[in-house]
PDB file of C-alpha atoms in Angstrom:
ATOM      1  CA  UNK A   1     -83.457  52.895 -58.074  1.00  0.00           C
ATOM      2  CA  UNK A   2     -82.269  56.250 -57.964  1.00  0.00           C
ATOM      3  CA  UNK A   3     -81.013  59.241 -55.532  1.00  0.00           C
ATOM      4  CA  UNK A   4     -83.112  59.455 -52.202  1.00  0.00           C
ATOM      5  CA  UNK A   5     -83.842  55.962 -52.294  1.00  0.00           C
ATOM      6  CA  UNK A   6     -83.885  54.777 -48.660  1.00  0.00           C
ATOM      7  CA  UNK A   7     -84.934  56.348 -45.111  1.00  0.00           C
ATOM      8  CA  UNK A   8     -84.116  54.448 -42.219  1.00  0.00           C
ATOM      9  CA  UNK A   9     -84.410  55.066 -38.379  1.00  0.00           C
ATOM     10  CA  UNK A  10     -84.272  54.320 -34.474  1.00  0.00           C
ATOM     11  CA  UNK A  11     -80.601  52.752 -34.123  1.00  0.00           C
ATOM     12  CA  UNK A  12     -80.407  53.270 -30.325  1.00  0.00           C
ATOM     13  CA  UNK A  13     -77.175  51.710 -30.564  1.00  0.00           C
ATOM     14  CA  UNK A  14     -78.466  48.544 -32.407  1.00  0.00           C
ATOM     15  CA  UNK A  15     -74.892  48.201 -34.393  1.00  0.00           C
ATOM     16  CA  UNK A  16     -76.099  44.524 -35.531  1.00  0.00           C
ATOM     17  CA  UNK A  17     -79.458  45.278 -36.618  1.00  0.00           C
ATOM     18  CA  UNK A  18     -77.857  47.957 -38.657  1.00  0.00           C
ATOM     19  CA  UNK A  19     -75.727  45.853 -40.471  1.00  0.00           C
ATOM     20  CA  UNK A  20     -78.656  43.446 -41.015  1.00  0.00           C
ATOM     21  CA  UNK A  21     -80.720  46.073 -42.601  1.00  0.00           C
ATOM     22  CA  UNK A  22     -78.135  47.755 -44.415  1.00  0.00           C
ATOM     23  CA  UNK A  23     -77.536  44.171 -46.161  1.00  0.00           C
ATOM     24  CA  UNK A  24     -81.255  43.882 -47.068  1.00  0.00           C
ATOM     25  CA  UNK A  25     -81.656  47.266 -48.355  1.00  0.00           C
ATOM     26  CA  UNK A  26     -78.735  46.693 -50.507  1.00  0.00           C
ATOM     27  CA  UNK A  27     -77.809  50.530 -51.188  1.00  0.00           C
ATOM     28  CA  UNK A  28     -76.175  51.335 -54.548  1.00  0.00           C
ATOM     29  CA  UNK A  29     -73.871  54.197 -55.182  1.00  0.00           C
ATOM     30  CA  UNK A  30     -76.393  56.470 -56.448  1.00  0.00           C
ATOM     31  CA  UNK A  31     -79.055  56.029 -53.482  1.00  0.00           C
ATOM     32  CA  UNK A  32     -79.253  58.298 -50.847  1.00  0.00           C
ATOM     33  CA  UNK A  33     -80.020  57.127 -46.841  1.00  0.00           C
ATOM     34  CA  UNK A  34     -81.580  59.424 -44.210  1.00  0.00           C
ATOM     35  CA  UNK A  35     -81.323  58.255 -40.875  1.00  0.00           C
ATOM     36  CA  UNK A  36     -84.217  59.701 -38.304  1.00  0.00           C
ATOM     37  CA  UNK A  37     -82.264  60.181 -35.309  1.00  0.00           C
ATOM     38  CA  UNK A  38     -81.476  58.177 -32.042  1.00  0.00           C
ATOM     39  CA  UNK A  39     -78.388  56.547 -33.114  1.00  0.00           C
ATOM     40  CA  UNK A  40     -76.924  56.297 -29.675  1.00  0.00           C
ATOM     41  CA  UNK A  41     -77.915  55.259 -26.204  1.00  0.00           C
ATOM     42  CA  UNK A  42     -79.588  51.921 -24.941  1.00  0.00           C
ATOM     43  CA  UNK A  43     -77.875  49.685 -27.369  1.00  0.00           C
ATOM     44  CA  UNK A  44     -74.712  47.727 -26.712  1.00  0.00           C
ATOM     45  CA  UNK A  45     -72.816  49.469 -29.761  1.00  0.00           C
ATOM     46  CA  UNK A  46     -73.771  52.951 -30.190  1.00  0.00           C
ATOM     47  CA  UNK A  47     -70.269  54.154 -31.056  1.00  0.00           C
ATOM     48  CA  UNK A  48     -69.865  51.384 -33.796  1.00  0.00           C
ATOM     49  CA  UNK A  49     -73.432  52.133 -35.220  1.00  0.00           C
ATOM     50  CA  UNK A  50     -72.227  55.834 -35.680  1.00  0.00           C
ATOM     51  CA  UNK A  51     -68.864  54.878 -36.991  1.00  0.00           C
ATOM     52  CA  UNK A  52     -70.983  52.531 -39.509  1.00  0.00           C
ATOM     53  CA  UNK A  53     -73.046  55.500 -40.685  1.00  0.00           C
ATOM     54  CA  UNK A  54     -69.923  57.719 -40.936  1.00  0.00           C
ATOM     55  CA  UNK A  55     -68.451  55.416 -43.194  1.00  0.00           C
ATOM     56  CA  UNK A  56     -71.577  55.363 -45.757  1.00  0.00           C
ATOM     57  CA  UNK A  57     -71.475  57.548 -48.975  1.00  0.00           C
ATOM     58  CA  UNK A  58     -74.587  59.700 -49.335  1.00  0.00           C
ATOM     59  CA  UNK A  59     -75.915  59.188 -45.997  1.00  0.00           C
ATOM     60  CA  UNK A  60     -77.604  62.025 -44.080  1.00  0.00           C
ATOM     61  CA  UNK A  61     -78.521  61.832 -40.261  1.00  0.00           C
ATOM     62  CA  UNK A  62     -81.249  63.919 -38.578  1.00  0.00           C
ATOM     63  CA  UNK A  63     -80.898  64.770 -34.996  1.00  0.00           C
ATOM     64  CA  UNK A  64     -82.880  62.824 -32.257  1.00  0.00           C
ATOM     65  CA  UNK A  65     -83.619  63.631 -28.760  1.00  0.00           C
ATOM     66  CA  UNK A  66     -80.990  61.256 -27.624  1.00  0.00           C
ATOM     67  CA  UNK A  67     -78.130  63.078 -29.862  1.00  0.00           C
ATOM     68  CA  UNK A  68     -79.204  66.334 -28.048  1.00  0.00           C
ATOM     69  CA  UNK A  69     -78.714  64.617 -24.755  1.00  0.00           C
ATOM     70  CA  UNK A  70     -75.645  62.705 -25.302  1.00  0.00           C
ATOM     71  CA  UNK A  71     -73.741  65.364 -27.276  1.00  0.00           C
ATOM     72  CA  UNK A  72     -73.167  67.974 -24.217  1.00  0.00           C
ATOM     73  CA  UNK A  73     -72.017  65.147 -21.688  1.00  0.00           C
ATOM     74  CA  UNK A  74     -69.684  63.425 -24.477  1.00  0.00           C
ATOM     75  CA  UNK A  75     -68.317  66.776 -25.077  1.00  0.00           C
ATOM     76  CA  UNK A  76     -67.135  67.061 -21.214  1.00  0.00           C
ATOM     77  CA  UNK A  77     -65.942  63.725 -21.740  1.00  0.00           C
ATOM     78  CA  UNK A  78     -63.067  64.842 -24.005  1.00  0.00           C
ATOM     79  CA  UNK A  79     -61.475  65.979 -20.699  1.00  0.00           C
ATOM     80  CA  UNK A  80     -59.916  63.692 -18.164  1.00  0.00           C
ATOM     81  CA  UNK A  81     -62.543  62.678 -15.781  1.00  0.00           C
ATOM     82  CA  UNK A  82     -60.891  63.321 -12.363  1.00  0.00           C
ATOM     83  CA  UNK A  83     -62.376  63.944  -9.135  1.00  0.00           C
ATOM     84  CA  UNK A  84     -61.310  67.713  -9.495  1.00  0.00           C
ATOM     85  CA  UNK A  85     -62.888  67.829 -12.853  1.00  0.00           C
ATOM     86  CA  UNK A  86     -66.352  66.427 -11.309  1.00  0.00           C
ATOM     87  CA  UNK A  87     -65.965  69.223  -8.497  1.00  0.00           C
ATOM     88  CA  UNK A  88     -65.915  71.826 -10.991  1.00  0.00           C
ATOM     89  CA  UNK A  89     -69.043  70.960 -13.032  1.00  0.00           C
ATOM     90  CA  UNK A  90     -72.090  72.785 -12.561  1.00  0.00           C
ATOM     91  CA  UNK A  91     -75.359  71.563 -10.898  1.00  0.00           C
ATOM     92  CA  UNK A  92     -77.122  71.603 -14.199  1.00  0.00           C
ATOM     93  CA  UNK A  93     -74.292  69.973 -16.155  1.00  0.00           C
ATOM     94  CA  UNK A  94     -74.334  67.154 -13.443  1.00  0.00           C
ATOM     95  CA  UNK A  95     -77.970  66.925 -13.329  1.00  0.00           C
ATOM     96  CA  UNK A  96     -78.311  66.448 -17.216  1.00  0.00           C
ATOM     97  CA  UNK A  97     -75.345  63.897 -17.043  1.00  0.00           C
ATOM     98  CA  UNK A  98     -77.351  62.033 -14.586  1.00  0.00           C
ATOM     99  CA  UNK A  99     -80.479  62.119 -16.253  1.00  0.00           C
ATOM    100  CA  UNK A 100     -78.938  60.980 -19.603  1.00  0.00           C
ATOM    101  CA  UNK A 101     -77.074  58.015 -17.955  1.00  0.00           C
ATOM    102  CA  UNK A 102     -79.525  56.881 -15.647  1.00  0.00           C
ATOM    103  CA  UNK A 103     -82.828  57.782 -17.304  1.00  0.00           C
ATOM    104  CA  UNK A 104     -82.172  57.673 -20.978  1.00  0.00           C
ATOM    105  CA  UNK A 105     -79.676  54.910 -21.615  1.00  0.00           C
ATOM    106  CA  UNK A 106     -76.559  57.001 -22.101  1.00  0.00           C
ATOM    107  CA  UNK A 107     -74.423  54.638 -20.116  1.00  0.00           C
ATOM    108  CA  UNK A 108     -73.608  52.200 -22.820  1.00  0.00           C
ATOM    109  CA  UNK A 109     -72.717  55.397 -25.289  1.00  0.00           C
ATOM    110  CA  UNK A 110     -70.393  56.897 -22.434  1.00  0.00           C
ATOM    111  CA  UNK A 111     -68.560  53.736 -21.794  1.00  0.00           C
ATOM    112  CA  UNK A 112     -68.018  52.892 -25.637  1.00  0.00           C
ATOM    113  CA  UNK A 113     -66.900  56.663 -26.143  1.00  0.00           C
ATOM    114  CA  UNK A 114     -64.189  56.087 -23.516  1.00  0.00           C
ATOM    115  CA  UNK A 115     -62.644  53.289 -25.290  1.00  0.00           C
ATOM    116  CA  UNK A 116     -62.012  55.584 -28.480  1.00  0.00           C
ATOM    117  CA  UNK A 117     -58.933  57.314 -28.883  1.00  0.00           C
ATOM    118  CA  UNK A 118     -58.988  61.100 -28.368  1.00  0.00           C
ATOM    119  CA  UNK A 119     -58.790  61.505 -32.159  1.00  0.00           C
ATOM    120  CA  UNK A 120     -61.810  59.585 -32.849  1.00  0.00           C
ATOM    121  CA  UNK A 121     -63.789  60.984 -29.947  1.00  0.00           C
ATOM    122  CA  UNK A 122     -63.550  64.278 -31.805  1.00  0.00           C
ATOM    123  CA  UNK A 123     -64.268  62.853 -35.369  1.00  0.00           C
ATOM    124  CA  UNK A 124     -67.664  61.252 -33.801  1.00  0.00           C
ATOM    125  CA  UNK A 125     -68.705  64.754 -31.904  1.00  0.00           C
ATOM    126  CA  UNK A 126     -67.804  66.676 -35.115  1.00  0.00           C
ATOM    127  CA  UNK A 127     -70.242  63.869 -37.473  1.00  0.00           C
ATOM    128  CA  UNK A 128     -73.007  64.253 -34.374  1.00  0.00           C
ATOM    129  CA  UNK A 129     -72.771  68.255 -34.341  1.00  0.00           C
ATOM    130  CA  UNK A 130     -73.505  68.225 -38.155  1.00  0.00           C
ATOM    131  CA  UNK A 131     -76.511  65.983 -37.957  1.00  0.00           C
ATOM    132  CA  UNK A 132     -79.567  68.098 -39.600  1.00  0.00           C
ATOM    133  CA  UNK A 133     -82.750  68.849 -37.894  1.00  0.00           C
ATOM    134  CA  UNK A 134     -85.013  68.199 -40.710  1.00  0.00           C
ATOM    135  CA  UNK A 135     -85.060  67.503 -44.620  1.00  0.00           C
ATOM    136  CA  UNK A 136     -87.452  68.009 -47.499  1.00  0.00           C
ATOM    137  CA  UNK A 137     -87.746  65.593 -50.338  1.00  0.00           C
ATOM    138  CA  UNK A 138     -89.657  65.514 -53.440  1.00  0.00           C
ATOM    139  CA  UNK A 139     -89.702  62.014 -55.010  1.00  0.00           C
ATOM    140  CA  UNK A 140     -91.720  60.662 -57.738  1.00  0.00           C
ATOM    141  CA  UNK A 141     -93.838  64.010 -57.421  1.00  0.00           C
ATOM    142  CA  UNK A 142     -94.731  63.488 -53.579  1.00  0.00           C
ATOM    143  CA  UNK A 143     -93.192  65.835 -51.357  1.00  0.00           C
ATOM    144  CA  UNK A 144     -92.121  64.513 -48.124  1.00  0.00           C
ATOM    145  CA  UNK A 145     -90.980  66.298 -44.349  1.00  0.00           C
ATOM    146  CA  UNK A 146     -88.460  64.238 -42.674  1.00  0.00           C
ATOM    147  CA  UNK A 147     -87.974  65.094 -38.973  1.00  0.00           C
ATOM    148  CA  UNK A 148     -87.147  62.862 -35.642  1.00  0.00           C
ATOM    149  CA  UNK A 149     -89.873  64.198 -33.694  1.00  0.00           C
ATOM    150  CA  UNK A 150     -93.318  65.361 -34.664  1.00  0.00           C
ATOM    151  CA  UNK A 151     -93.638  69.164 -35.642  1.00  0.00           C
ATOM    152  CA  UNK A 152     -94.823  70.255 -32.339  1.00  0.00           C
ATOM    153  CA  UNK A 153     -97.214  73.257 -32.275  1.00  0.00           C
ATOM    154  CA  UNK A 154     -97.747  72.617 -35.728  1.00  0.00           C
ATOM    155  CA  UNK A 155     -99.136  75.246 -38.168  1.00  0.00           C
ATOM    156  CA  UNK A 156     -99.710  74.650 -41.899  1.00  0.00           C
ATOM    157  CA  UNK A 157     -97.734  77.712 -43.019  1.00  0.00           C
ATOM    158  CA  UNK A 158     -95.195  77.681 -40.173  1.00  0.00           C
ATOM    159  CA  UNK A 159     -91.895  77.329 -42.194  1.00  0.00           C
ATOM    160  CA  UNK A 160     -89.644  74.382 -40.686  1.00  0.00           C
ATOM    161  CA  UNK A 161     -86.823  76.461 -39.725  1.00  0.00           C
ATOM    162  CA  UNK A 162     -89.223  78.210 -37.450  1.00  0.00           C
ATOM    163  CA  UNK A 163     -89.793  75.348 -35.350  1.00  0.00           C
ATOM    164  CA  UNK A 164     -87.982  75.177 -32.191  1.00  0.00           C
ATOM    165  CA  UNK A 165     -85.511  72.420 -31.105  1.00  0.00           C
ATOM    166  CA  UNK A 166     -87.971  70.796 -28.698  1.00  0.00           C
ATOM    167  CA  UNK A 167     -90.757  70.837 -31.343  1.00  0.00           C
ATOM    168  CA  UNK A 168     -88.597  69.033 -33.895  1.00  0.00           C
ATOM    169  CA  UNK A 169     -86.775  66.139 -31.518  1.00  0.00           C
ATOM    170  CA  UNK A 170     -89.070  66.125 -28.687  1.00  0.00           C
ATOM    171  CA  UNK A 171     -92.803  66.389 -29.501  1.00  0.00           C
ATOM    172  CA  UNK A 172     -94.220  63.417 -30.703  1.00  0.00           C
ATOM    173  CA  UNK A 173     -96.507  63.512 -33.955  1.00  0.00           C
ATOM    174  CA  UNK A 174    -100.106  63.271 -33.711  1.00  0.00           C
ATOM    175  CA  UNK A 175    -100.765  60.255 -36.031  1.00  0.00           C
ATOM    176  CA  UNK A 176    -104.459  60.537 -36.235  1.00  0.00           C
ATOM    177  CA  UNK A 177    -104.710  63.681 -38.425  1.00  0.00           C
ATOM    178  CA  UNK A 178    -102.803  64.295 -41.438  1.00  0.00           C
ATOM    179  CA  UNK A 179    -100.444  67.504 -41.027  1.00  0.00           C
ATOM    180  CA  UNK A 180    -100.236  68.490 -44.624  1.00  0.00           C
ATOM    181  CA  UNK A 181    -102.791  67.383 -47.454  1.00  0.00           C
ATOM    182  CA  UNK A 182     -99.977  67.611 -50.110  1.00  0.00           C
ATOM    183  CA  UNK A 183     -96.877  66.250 -48.096  1.00  0.00           C
ATOM    184  CA  UNK A 184     -96.138  63.303 -45.983  1.00  0.00           C
ATOM    185  CA  UNK A 185     -94.393  63.534 -42.795  1.00  0.00           C
ATOM    186  CA  UNK A 186     -91.826  60.677 -42.150  1.00  0.00           C
ATOM    187  CA  UNK A 187     -90.874  60.614 -38.348  1.00  0.00           C
ATOM    188  CA  UNK A 188     -88.922  58.399 -35.690  1.00  0.00           C
ATOM    189  CA  UNK A 189     -89.315  59.036 -31.953  1.00  0.00           C
ATOM    190  CA  UNK A 190     -92.617  57.339 -31.333  1.00  0.00           C
ATOM    191  CA  UNK A 191     -92.262  53.589 -31.504  1.00  0.00           C
ATOM    192  CA  UNK A 192     -95.183  52.176 -33.821  1.00  0.00           C
ATOM    193  CA  UNK A 193     -95.812  50.052 -30.865  1.00  0.00           C
ATOM    194  CA  UNK A 194     -97.180  52.904 -29.047  1.00  0.00           C
ATOM    195  CA  UNK A 195     -99.248  54.373 -31.812  1.00  0.00           C
ATOM    196  CA  UNK A 196    -102.983  54.149 -30.885  1.00  0.00           C
ATOM    197  CA  UNK A 197    -104.879  52.482 -34.108  1.00  0.00           C
ATOM    198  CA  UNK A 198    -101.522  51.181 -35.727  1.00  0.00           C
ATOM    199  CA  UNK A 199    -102.699  47.638 -37.458  1.00  0.00           C
ATOM    200  CA  UNK A 200     -98.906  46.268 -36.886  1.00  0.00           C
ATOM    201  CA  UNK A 201     -97.211  47.532 -34.117  1.00  0.00           C
ATOM    202  CA  UNK A 202     -93.641  47.255 -34.296  1.00  0.00           C
ATOM    203  CA  UNK A 203     -93.725  47.377 -38.039  1.00  0.00           C
ATOM    204  CA  UNK A 204     -93.771  50.548 -40.251  1.00  0.00           C
ATOM    205  CA  UNK A 205     -96.969  52.832 -39.711  1.00  0.00           C
ATOM    206  CA  UNK A 206     -98.522  54.587 -42.898  1.00  0.00           C
ATOM    207  CA  UNK A 207    -101.577  56.348 -42.199  1.00  0.00           C
ATOM    208  CA  UNK A 208    -102.965  60.103 -42.677  1.00  0.00           C
ATOM    209  CA  UNK A 209     -99.867  61.198 -44.666  1.00  0.00           C
ATOM    210  CA  UNK A 210     -97.463  60.030 -41.885  1.00  0.00           C
ATOM    211  CA  UNK A 211     -94.771  57.324 -42.234  1.00  0.00           C
ATOM    212  CA  UNK A 212     -93.727  56.249 -38.765  1.00  0.00           C
ATOM    213  CA  UNK A 213     -90.421  54.318 -38.642  1.00  0.00           C
ATOM    214  CA  UNK A 214     -89.719  53.714 -35.432  1.00  0.00           C
ATOM    215  CA  UNK A 215     -90.522  50.086 -34.913  1.00  0.00           C
ATOM    216  CA  UNK A 216     -88.895  49.932 -31.528  1.00  0.00           C
ATOM    217  CA  UNK A 217     -85.555  48.414 -32.368  1.00  0.00           C
ATOM    218  CA  UNK A 218     -84.238  48.508 -28.701  1.00  0.00           C
ATOM    219  CA  UNK A 219     -87.379  46.217 -27.662  1.00  0.00           C
ATOM    220  CA  UNK A 220     -87.220  42.702 -27.499  1.00  0.00           C
ATOM    221  CA  UNK A 221     -90.338  42.371 -29.894  1.00  0.00           C
ATOM    222  CA  UNK A 222     -89.043  45.343 -31.914  1.00  0.00           C
ATOM    223  CA  UNK A 223     -86.984  45.901 -34.922  1.00  0.00           C
ATOM    224  CA  UNK A 224     -84.698  48.374 -37.114  1.00  0.00           C
ATOM    225  CA  UNK A 225     -86.563  49.421 -40.079  1.00  0.00           C
ATOM    226  CA  UNK A 226     -86.032  51.155 -43.395  1.00  0.00           C
ATOM    227  CA  UNK A 227     -88.609  52.154 -46.282  1.00  0.00           C
ATOM    228  CA  UNK A 228     -87.350  53.122 -50.010  1.00  0.00           C
ATOM    229  CA  UNK A 229     -89.642  56.242 -50.939  1.00  0.00           C
ATOM    230  CA  UNK A 230     -89.595  55.542 -54.441  1.00  0.00           C
ATOM    231  CA  UNK A 231     -91.307  52.261 -54.200  1.00  0.00           C
ATOM    232  CA  UNK A 232     -92.797  51.967 -51.110  1.00  0.00           C
ATOM    233  CA  UNK A 233     -90.641  48.792 -50.350  1.00  0.00           C
ATOM    234  CA  UNK A 234     -90.212  48.313 -46.385  1.00  0.00           C
ATOM    235  CA  UNK A 235     -87.076  46.621 -45.115  1.00  0.00           C
ATOM    236  CA  UNK A 236     -86.911  44.965 -41.608  1.00  0.00           C
ATOM    237  CA  UNK A 237     -83.677  44.183 -39.945  1.00  0.00           C
ATOM    238  CA  UNK A 238     -85.336  40.772 -38.148  1.00  0.00           C
TER     239      UNK A 238
END
């Protein structure tokens, strides 16, 4: 298999599933892997998952809503967390930190981040800051658009760089209709367990020029998934 081989998504701190999936995918030196966001939060070892991806050649990560939430709070944690420091935070910063930690599973990310050296923390943040918002691929004559969320306020002729951050990472795709006739949109963000009309919930969804790769890895009945766009072969961590 040649370059632009595999596309994989929804880690949410699932370092062990990531290791299992990578073993099954058996990436070669010429292959390229795209990760569709949400590497951090909820799972036990988000920093380990990030560092695994950092070590891989030809790996491109797209930003998910969890990276967007985590980045601002993790940057604050480069400082020594003292009572004086917390008192100097704005109400918005405190609210964002609380929402991320309490409502969106940021606790495991924050805890594991504190165990990293200052140098490693900076390396991780630099890696996350370079996550792309989308990717466009051409494989075997088929065009693909890769994005974490779902192209909110979709317009066929709208350039991808005209979409807002919210439209790219937070908006969920409408899987009941094809966005393009000549392109397949590959997304994460929405677990296939939640897609109406999904034949195999918790497994990769492929209908209406959509490929949905979020198979609910952080759910007890879910799994981390990947697909080879050259062959259509699907891979599951479990």
